[in-house]
mmCIF file with all atom_site columns, C-alpha atoms in Angstrom:
data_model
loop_
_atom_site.group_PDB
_atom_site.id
_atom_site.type_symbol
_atom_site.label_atom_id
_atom_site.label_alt_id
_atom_site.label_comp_id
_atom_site.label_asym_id
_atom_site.label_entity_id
_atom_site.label_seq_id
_atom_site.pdbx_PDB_ins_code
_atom_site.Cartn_x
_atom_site.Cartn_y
_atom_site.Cartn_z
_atom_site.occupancy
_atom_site.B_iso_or_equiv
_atom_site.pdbx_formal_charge
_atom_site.auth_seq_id
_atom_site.auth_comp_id
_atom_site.auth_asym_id
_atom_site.auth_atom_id
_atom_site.pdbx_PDB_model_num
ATOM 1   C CA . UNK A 1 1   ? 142.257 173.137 -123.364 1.00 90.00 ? 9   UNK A CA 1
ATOM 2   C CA . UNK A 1 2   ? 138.884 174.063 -122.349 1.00 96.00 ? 10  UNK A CA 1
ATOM 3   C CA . UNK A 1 3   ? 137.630 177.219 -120.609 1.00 97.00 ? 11  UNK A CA 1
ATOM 4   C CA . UNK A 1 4   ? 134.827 179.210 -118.994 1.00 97.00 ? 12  UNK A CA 1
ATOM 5   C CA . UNK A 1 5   ? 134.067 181.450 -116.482 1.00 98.00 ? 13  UNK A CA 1
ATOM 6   C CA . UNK A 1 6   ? 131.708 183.363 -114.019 1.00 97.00 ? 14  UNK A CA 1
ATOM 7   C CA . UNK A 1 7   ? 129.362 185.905 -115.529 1.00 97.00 ? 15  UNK A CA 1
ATOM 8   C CA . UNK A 1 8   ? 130.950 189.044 -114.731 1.00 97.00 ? 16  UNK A CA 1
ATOM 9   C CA . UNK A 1 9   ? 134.948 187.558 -115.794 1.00 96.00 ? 17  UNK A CA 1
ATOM 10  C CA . UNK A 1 10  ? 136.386 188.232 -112.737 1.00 97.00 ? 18  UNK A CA 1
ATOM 11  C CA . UNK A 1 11  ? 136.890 184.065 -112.167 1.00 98.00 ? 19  UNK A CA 1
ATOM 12  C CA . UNK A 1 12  ? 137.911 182.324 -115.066 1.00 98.00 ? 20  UNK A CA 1
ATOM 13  C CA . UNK A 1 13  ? 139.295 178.377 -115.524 1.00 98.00 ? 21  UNK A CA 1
ATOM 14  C CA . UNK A 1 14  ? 140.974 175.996 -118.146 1.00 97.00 ? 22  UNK A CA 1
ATOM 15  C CA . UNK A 1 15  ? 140.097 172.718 -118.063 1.00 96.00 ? 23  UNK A CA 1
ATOM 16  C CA . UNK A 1 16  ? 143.026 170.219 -119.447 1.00 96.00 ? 24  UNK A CA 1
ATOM 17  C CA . UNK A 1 17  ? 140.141 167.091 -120.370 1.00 95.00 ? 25  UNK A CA 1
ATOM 18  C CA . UNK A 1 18  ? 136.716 167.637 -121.248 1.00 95.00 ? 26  UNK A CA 1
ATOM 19  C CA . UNK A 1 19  ? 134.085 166.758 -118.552 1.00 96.00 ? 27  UNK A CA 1
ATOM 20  C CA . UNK A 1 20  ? 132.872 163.668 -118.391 1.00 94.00 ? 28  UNK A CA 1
ATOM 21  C CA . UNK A 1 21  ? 129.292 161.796 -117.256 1.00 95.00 ? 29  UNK A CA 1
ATOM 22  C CA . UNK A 1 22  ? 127.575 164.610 -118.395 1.00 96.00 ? 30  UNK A CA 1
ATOM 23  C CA . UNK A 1 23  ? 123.763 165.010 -116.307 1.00 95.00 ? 31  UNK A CA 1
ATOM 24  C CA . UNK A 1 24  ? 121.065 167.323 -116.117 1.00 95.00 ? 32  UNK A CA 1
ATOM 25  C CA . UNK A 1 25  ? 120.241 167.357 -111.730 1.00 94.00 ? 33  UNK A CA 1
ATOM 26  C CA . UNK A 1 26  ? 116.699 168.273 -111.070 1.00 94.00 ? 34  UNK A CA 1
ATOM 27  C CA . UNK A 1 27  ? 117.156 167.919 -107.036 1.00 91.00 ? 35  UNK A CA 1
ATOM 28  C CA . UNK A 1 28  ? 115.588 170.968 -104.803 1.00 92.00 ? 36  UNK A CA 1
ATOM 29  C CA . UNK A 1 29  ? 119.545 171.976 -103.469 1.00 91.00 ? 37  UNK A CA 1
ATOM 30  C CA . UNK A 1 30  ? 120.614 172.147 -107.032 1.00 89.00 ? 38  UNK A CA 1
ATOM 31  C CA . UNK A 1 31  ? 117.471 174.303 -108.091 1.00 92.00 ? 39  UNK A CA 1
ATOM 32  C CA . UNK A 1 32  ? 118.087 176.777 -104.959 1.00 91.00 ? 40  UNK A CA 1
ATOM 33  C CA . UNK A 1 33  ? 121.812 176.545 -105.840 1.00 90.00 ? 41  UNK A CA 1
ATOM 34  C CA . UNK A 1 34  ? 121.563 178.170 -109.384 1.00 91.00 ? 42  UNK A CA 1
ATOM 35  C CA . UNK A 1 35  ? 118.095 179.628 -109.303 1.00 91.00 ? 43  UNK A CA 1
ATOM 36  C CA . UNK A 1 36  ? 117.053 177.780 -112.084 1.00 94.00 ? 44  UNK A CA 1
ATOM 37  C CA . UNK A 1 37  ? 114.760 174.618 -113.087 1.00 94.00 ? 45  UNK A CA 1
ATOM 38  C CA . UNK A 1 38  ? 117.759 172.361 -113.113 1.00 94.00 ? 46  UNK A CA 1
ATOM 39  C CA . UNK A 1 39  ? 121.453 171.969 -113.561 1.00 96.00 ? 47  UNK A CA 1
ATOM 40  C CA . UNK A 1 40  ? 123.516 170.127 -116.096 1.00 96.00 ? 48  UNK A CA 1
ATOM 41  C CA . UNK A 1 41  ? 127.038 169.036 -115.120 1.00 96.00 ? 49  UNK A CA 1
ATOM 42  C CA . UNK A 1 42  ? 129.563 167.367 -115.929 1.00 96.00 ? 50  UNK A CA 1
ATOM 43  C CA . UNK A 1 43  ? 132.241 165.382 -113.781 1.00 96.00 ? 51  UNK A CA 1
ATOM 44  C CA . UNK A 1 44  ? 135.882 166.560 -113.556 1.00 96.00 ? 52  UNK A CA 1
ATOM 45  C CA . UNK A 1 45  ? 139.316 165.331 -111.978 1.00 95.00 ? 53  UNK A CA 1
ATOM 46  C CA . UNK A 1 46  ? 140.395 168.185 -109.413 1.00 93.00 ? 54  UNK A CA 1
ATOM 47  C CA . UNK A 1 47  ? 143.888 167.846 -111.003 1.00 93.00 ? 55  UNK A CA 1
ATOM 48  C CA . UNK A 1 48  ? 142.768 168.809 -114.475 1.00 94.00 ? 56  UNK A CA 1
ATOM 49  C CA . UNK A 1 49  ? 140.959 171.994 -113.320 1.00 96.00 ? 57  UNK A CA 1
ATOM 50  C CA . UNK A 1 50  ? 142.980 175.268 -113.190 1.00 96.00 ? 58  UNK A CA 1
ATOM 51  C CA . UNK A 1 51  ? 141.632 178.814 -111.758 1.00 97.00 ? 59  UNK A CA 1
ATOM 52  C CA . UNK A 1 52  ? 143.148 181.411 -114.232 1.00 97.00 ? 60  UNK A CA 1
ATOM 53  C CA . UNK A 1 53  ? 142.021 184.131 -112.657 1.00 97.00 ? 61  UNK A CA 1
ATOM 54  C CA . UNK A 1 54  ? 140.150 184.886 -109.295 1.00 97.00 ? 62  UNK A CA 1
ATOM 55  C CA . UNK A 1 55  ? 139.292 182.943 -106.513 1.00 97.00 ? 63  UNK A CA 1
ATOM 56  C CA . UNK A 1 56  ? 135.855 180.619 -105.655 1.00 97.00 ? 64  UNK A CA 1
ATOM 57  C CA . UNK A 1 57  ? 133.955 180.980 -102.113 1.00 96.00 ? 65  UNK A CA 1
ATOM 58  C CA . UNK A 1 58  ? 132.706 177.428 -101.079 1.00 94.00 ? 66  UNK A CA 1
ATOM 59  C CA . UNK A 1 59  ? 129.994 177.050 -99.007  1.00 93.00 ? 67  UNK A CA 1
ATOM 60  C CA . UNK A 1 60  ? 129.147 173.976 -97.013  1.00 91.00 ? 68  UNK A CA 1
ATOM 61  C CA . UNK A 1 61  ? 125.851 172.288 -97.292  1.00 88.00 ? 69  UNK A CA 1
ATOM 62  C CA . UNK A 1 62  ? 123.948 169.103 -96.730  1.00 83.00 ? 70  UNK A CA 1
ATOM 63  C CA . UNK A 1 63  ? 127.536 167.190 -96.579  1.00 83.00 ? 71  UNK A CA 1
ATOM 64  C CA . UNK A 1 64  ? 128.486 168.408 -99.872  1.00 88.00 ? 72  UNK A CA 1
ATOM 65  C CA . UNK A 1 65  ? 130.451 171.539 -100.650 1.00 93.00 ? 73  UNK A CA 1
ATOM 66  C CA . UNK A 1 66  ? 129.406 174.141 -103.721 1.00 94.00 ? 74  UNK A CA 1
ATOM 67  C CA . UNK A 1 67  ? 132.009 176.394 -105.094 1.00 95.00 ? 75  UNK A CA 1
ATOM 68  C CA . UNK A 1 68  ? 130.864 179.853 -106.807 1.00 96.00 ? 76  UNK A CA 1
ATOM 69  C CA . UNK A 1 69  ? 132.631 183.100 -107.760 1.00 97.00 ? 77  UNK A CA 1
ATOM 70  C CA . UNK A 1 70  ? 132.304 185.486 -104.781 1.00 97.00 ? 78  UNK A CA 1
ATOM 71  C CA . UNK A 1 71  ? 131.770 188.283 -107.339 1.00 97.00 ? 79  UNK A CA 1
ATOM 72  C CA . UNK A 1 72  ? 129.038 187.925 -109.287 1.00 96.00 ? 80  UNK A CA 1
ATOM 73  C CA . UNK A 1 73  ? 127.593 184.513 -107.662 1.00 95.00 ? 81  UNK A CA 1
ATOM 74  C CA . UNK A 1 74  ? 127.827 182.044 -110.372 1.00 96.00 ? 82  UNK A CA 1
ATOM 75  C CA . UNK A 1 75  ? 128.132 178.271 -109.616 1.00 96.00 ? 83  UNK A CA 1
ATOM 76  C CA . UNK A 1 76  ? 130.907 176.522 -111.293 1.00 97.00 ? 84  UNK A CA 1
ATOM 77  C CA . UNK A 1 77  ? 131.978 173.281 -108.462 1.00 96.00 ? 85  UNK A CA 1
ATOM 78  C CA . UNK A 1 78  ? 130.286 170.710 -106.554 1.00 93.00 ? 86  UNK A CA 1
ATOM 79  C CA . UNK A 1 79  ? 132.177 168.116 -104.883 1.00 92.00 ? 87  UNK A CA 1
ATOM 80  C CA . UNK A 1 80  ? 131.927 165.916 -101.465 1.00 88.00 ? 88  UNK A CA 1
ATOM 81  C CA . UNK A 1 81  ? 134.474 166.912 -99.966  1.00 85.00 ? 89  UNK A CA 1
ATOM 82  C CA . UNK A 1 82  ? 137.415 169.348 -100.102 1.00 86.00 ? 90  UNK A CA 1
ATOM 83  C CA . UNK A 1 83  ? 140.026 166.391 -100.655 1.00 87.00 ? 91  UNK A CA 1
ATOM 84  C CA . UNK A 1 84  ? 137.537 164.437 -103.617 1.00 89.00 ? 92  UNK A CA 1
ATOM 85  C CA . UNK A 1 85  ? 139.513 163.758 -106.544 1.00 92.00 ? 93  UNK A CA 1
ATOM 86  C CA . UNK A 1 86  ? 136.576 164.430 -108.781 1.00 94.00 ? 94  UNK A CA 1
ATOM 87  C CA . UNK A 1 87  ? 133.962 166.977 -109.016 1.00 95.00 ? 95  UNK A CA 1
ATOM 88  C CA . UNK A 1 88  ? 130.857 168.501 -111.035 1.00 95.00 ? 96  UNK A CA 1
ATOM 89  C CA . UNK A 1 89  ? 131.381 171.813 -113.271 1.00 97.00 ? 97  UNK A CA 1
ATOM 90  C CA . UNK A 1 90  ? 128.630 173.671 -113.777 1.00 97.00 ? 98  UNK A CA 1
ATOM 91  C CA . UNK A 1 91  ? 128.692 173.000 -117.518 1.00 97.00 ? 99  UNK A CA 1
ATOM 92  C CA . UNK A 1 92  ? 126.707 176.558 -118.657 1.00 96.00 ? 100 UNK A CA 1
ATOM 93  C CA . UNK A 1 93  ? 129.983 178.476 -117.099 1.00 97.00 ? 101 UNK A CA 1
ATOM 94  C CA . UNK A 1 94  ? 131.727 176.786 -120.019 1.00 97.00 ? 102 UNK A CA 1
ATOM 95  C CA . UNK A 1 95  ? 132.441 179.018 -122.430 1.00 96.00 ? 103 UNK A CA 1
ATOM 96  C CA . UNK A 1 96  ? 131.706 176.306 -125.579 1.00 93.00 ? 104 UNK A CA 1
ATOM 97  C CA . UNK A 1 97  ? 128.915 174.335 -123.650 1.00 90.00 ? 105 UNK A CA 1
ATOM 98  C CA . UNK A 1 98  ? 126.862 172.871 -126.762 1.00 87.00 ? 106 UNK A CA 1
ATOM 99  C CA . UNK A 1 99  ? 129.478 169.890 -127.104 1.00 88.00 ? 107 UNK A CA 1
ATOM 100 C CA . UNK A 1 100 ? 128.571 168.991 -123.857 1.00 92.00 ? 108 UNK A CA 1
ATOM 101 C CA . UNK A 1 101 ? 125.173 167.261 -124.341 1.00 92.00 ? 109 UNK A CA 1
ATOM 102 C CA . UNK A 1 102 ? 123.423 165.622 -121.036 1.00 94.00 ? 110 UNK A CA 1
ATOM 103 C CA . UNK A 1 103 ? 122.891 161.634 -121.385 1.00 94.00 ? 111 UNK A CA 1
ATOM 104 C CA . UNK A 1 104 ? 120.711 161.586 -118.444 1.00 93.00 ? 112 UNK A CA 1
ATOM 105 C CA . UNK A 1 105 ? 118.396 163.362 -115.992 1.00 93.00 ? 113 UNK A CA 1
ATOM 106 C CA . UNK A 1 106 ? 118.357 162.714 -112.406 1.00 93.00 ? 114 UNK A CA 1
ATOM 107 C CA . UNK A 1 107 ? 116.645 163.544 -109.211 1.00 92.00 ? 115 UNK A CA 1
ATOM 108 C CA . UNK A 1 108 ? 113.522 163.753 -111.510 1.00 91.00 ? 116 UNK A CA 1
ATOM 109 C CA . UNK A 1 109 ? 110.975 163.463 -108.404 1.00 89.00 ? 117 UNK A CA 1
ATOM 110 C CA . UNK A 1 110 ? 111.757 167.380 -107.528 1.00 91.00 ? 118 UNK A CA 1
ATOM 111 C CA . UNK A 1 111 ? 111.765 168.402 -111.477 1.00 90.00 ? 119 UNK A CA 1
ATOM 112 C CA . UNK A 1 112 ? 109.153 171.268 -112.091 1.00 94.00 ? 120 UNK A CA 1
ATOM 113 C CA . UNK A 1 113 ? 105.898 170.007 -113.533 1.00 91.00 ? 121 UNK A CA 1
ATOM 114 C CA . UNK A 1 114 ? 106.266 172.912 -115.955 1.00 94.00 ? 122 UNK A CA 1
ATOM 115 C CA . UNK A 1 115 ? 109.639 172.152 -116.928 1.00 91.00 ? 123 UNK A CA 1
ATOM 116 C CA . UNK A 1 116 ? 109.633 169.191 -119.216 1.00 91.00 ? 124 UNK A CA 1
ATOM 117 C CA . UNK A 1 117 ? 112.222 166.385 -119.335 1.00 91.00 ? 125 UNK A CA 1
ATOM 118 C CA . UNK A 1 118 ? 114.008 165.565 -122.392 1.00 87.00 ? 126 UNK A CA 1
ATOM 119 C CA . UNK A 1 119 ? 112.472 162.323 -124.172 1.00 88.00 ? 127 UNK A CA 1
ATOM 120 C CA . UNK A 1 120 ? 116.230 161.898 -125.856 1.00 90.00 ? 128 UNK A CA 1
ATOM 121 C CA . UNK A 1 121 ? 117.787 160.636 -122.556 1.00 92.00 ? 129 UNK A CA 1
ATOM 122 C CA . UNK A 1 122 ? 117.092 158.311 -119.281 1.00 91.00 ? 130 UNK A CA 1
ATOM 123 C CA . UNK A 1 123 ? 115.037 160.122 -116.655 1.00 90.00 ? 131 UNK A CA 1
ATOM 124 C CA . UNK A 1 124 ? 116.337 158.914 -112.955 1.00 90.00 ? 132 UNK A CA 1
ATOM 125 C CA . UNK A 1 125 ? 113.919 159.410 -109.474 1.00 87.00 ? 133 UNK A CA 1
ATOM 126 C CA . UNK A 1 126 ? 117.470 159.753 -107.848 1.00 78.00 ? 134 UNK A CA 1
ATOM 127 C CA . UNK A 1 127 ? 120.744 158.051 -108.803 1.00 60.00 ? 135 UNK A CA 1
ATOM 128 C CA . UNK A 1 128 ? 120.485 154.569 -109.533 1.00 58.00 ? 136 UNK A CA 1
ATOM 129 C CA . UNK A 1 129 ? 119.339 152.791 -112.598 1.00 54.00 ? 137 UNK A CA 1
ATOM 130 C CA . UNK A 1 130 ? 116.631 150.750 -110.592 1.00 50.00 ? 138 UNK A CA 1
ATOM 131 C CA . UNK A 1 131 ? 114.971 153.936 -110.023 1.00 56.00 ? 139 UNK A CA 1
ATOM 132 C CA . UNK A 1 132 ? 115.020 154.946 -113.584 1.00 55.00 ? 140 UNK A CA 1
ATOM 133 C CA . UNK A 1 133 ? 111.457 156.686 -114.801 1.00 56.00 ? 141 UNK A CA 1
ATOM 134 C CA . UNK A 1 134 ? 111.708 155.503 -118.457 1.00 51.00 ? 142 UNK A CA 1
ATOM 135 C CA . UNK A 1 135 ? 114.474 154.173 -120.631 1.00 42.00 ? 143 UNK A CA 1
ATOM 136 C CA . UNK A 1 136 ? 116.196 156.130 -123.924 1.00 38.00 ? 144 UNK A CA 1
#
């Protein structure tokens, strides 16, 4: 069982499998989501994902829907839609996130020129491989 948790404690979760397809997003909604450079996340099944205390506020945007604790304002969901079998977890609201190492990086054409990418894993413009900026 994993956990983690907003920054205050108010919302916490368990997790019943590790996260999966585990990405650092450097895309201008995911910046502006967490006030930071970037993002890393890692994929989820809804159905393995367990609030253990508190609740999350979602707010709708661009077609997508982010989930963060109403208290304190930490981002710990994204998902498409409010029936997706699958989302992202923020993987810094994790309270163990080292294991959790990213294996890519994408939406690299709205990365920071003063953040650098990691030369350990593939660097995406978007999504797809045929877009990819340089291989591992």
């Amino acid at each position: 069982m994993l956990t983690g948790g907003c920054l205050c404690g108010r919302v916490r979760y368990e997790l019943k499998r590790a996260p999966r397809n585990i990405l650092d997003c450097h895309c201008i909604d995911c910046r502006r989501s967490s006030g930071a450079p970037y993002i890393s996340w890692g994929t989820i099944d809804r159905d393995n994902f367990s609030l253990s205390r508190g609740k999350l506020k979602q707010v709708r945007f661009a077609g997508r829907i982010r989930s963060f604790a109403p208290c304190c304002g930490t981002q710990i969901l994204f998902q498409v839609t409010k029936a997706s079998p699958t989302c992202d977890l923020a993987l810094a609201s994790l309270d163990r996130p080292p294991a959790f190492k990213p294996r890519k990086a994408l939406w690299c054409e709205d990365h920071l020129p003063w953040v650098p990418l990691a030369k350990t894993i593939p660097a995406y413009l978007q999504r797809t491989k045929s877009e990819q900026l340089r291989a591992k």
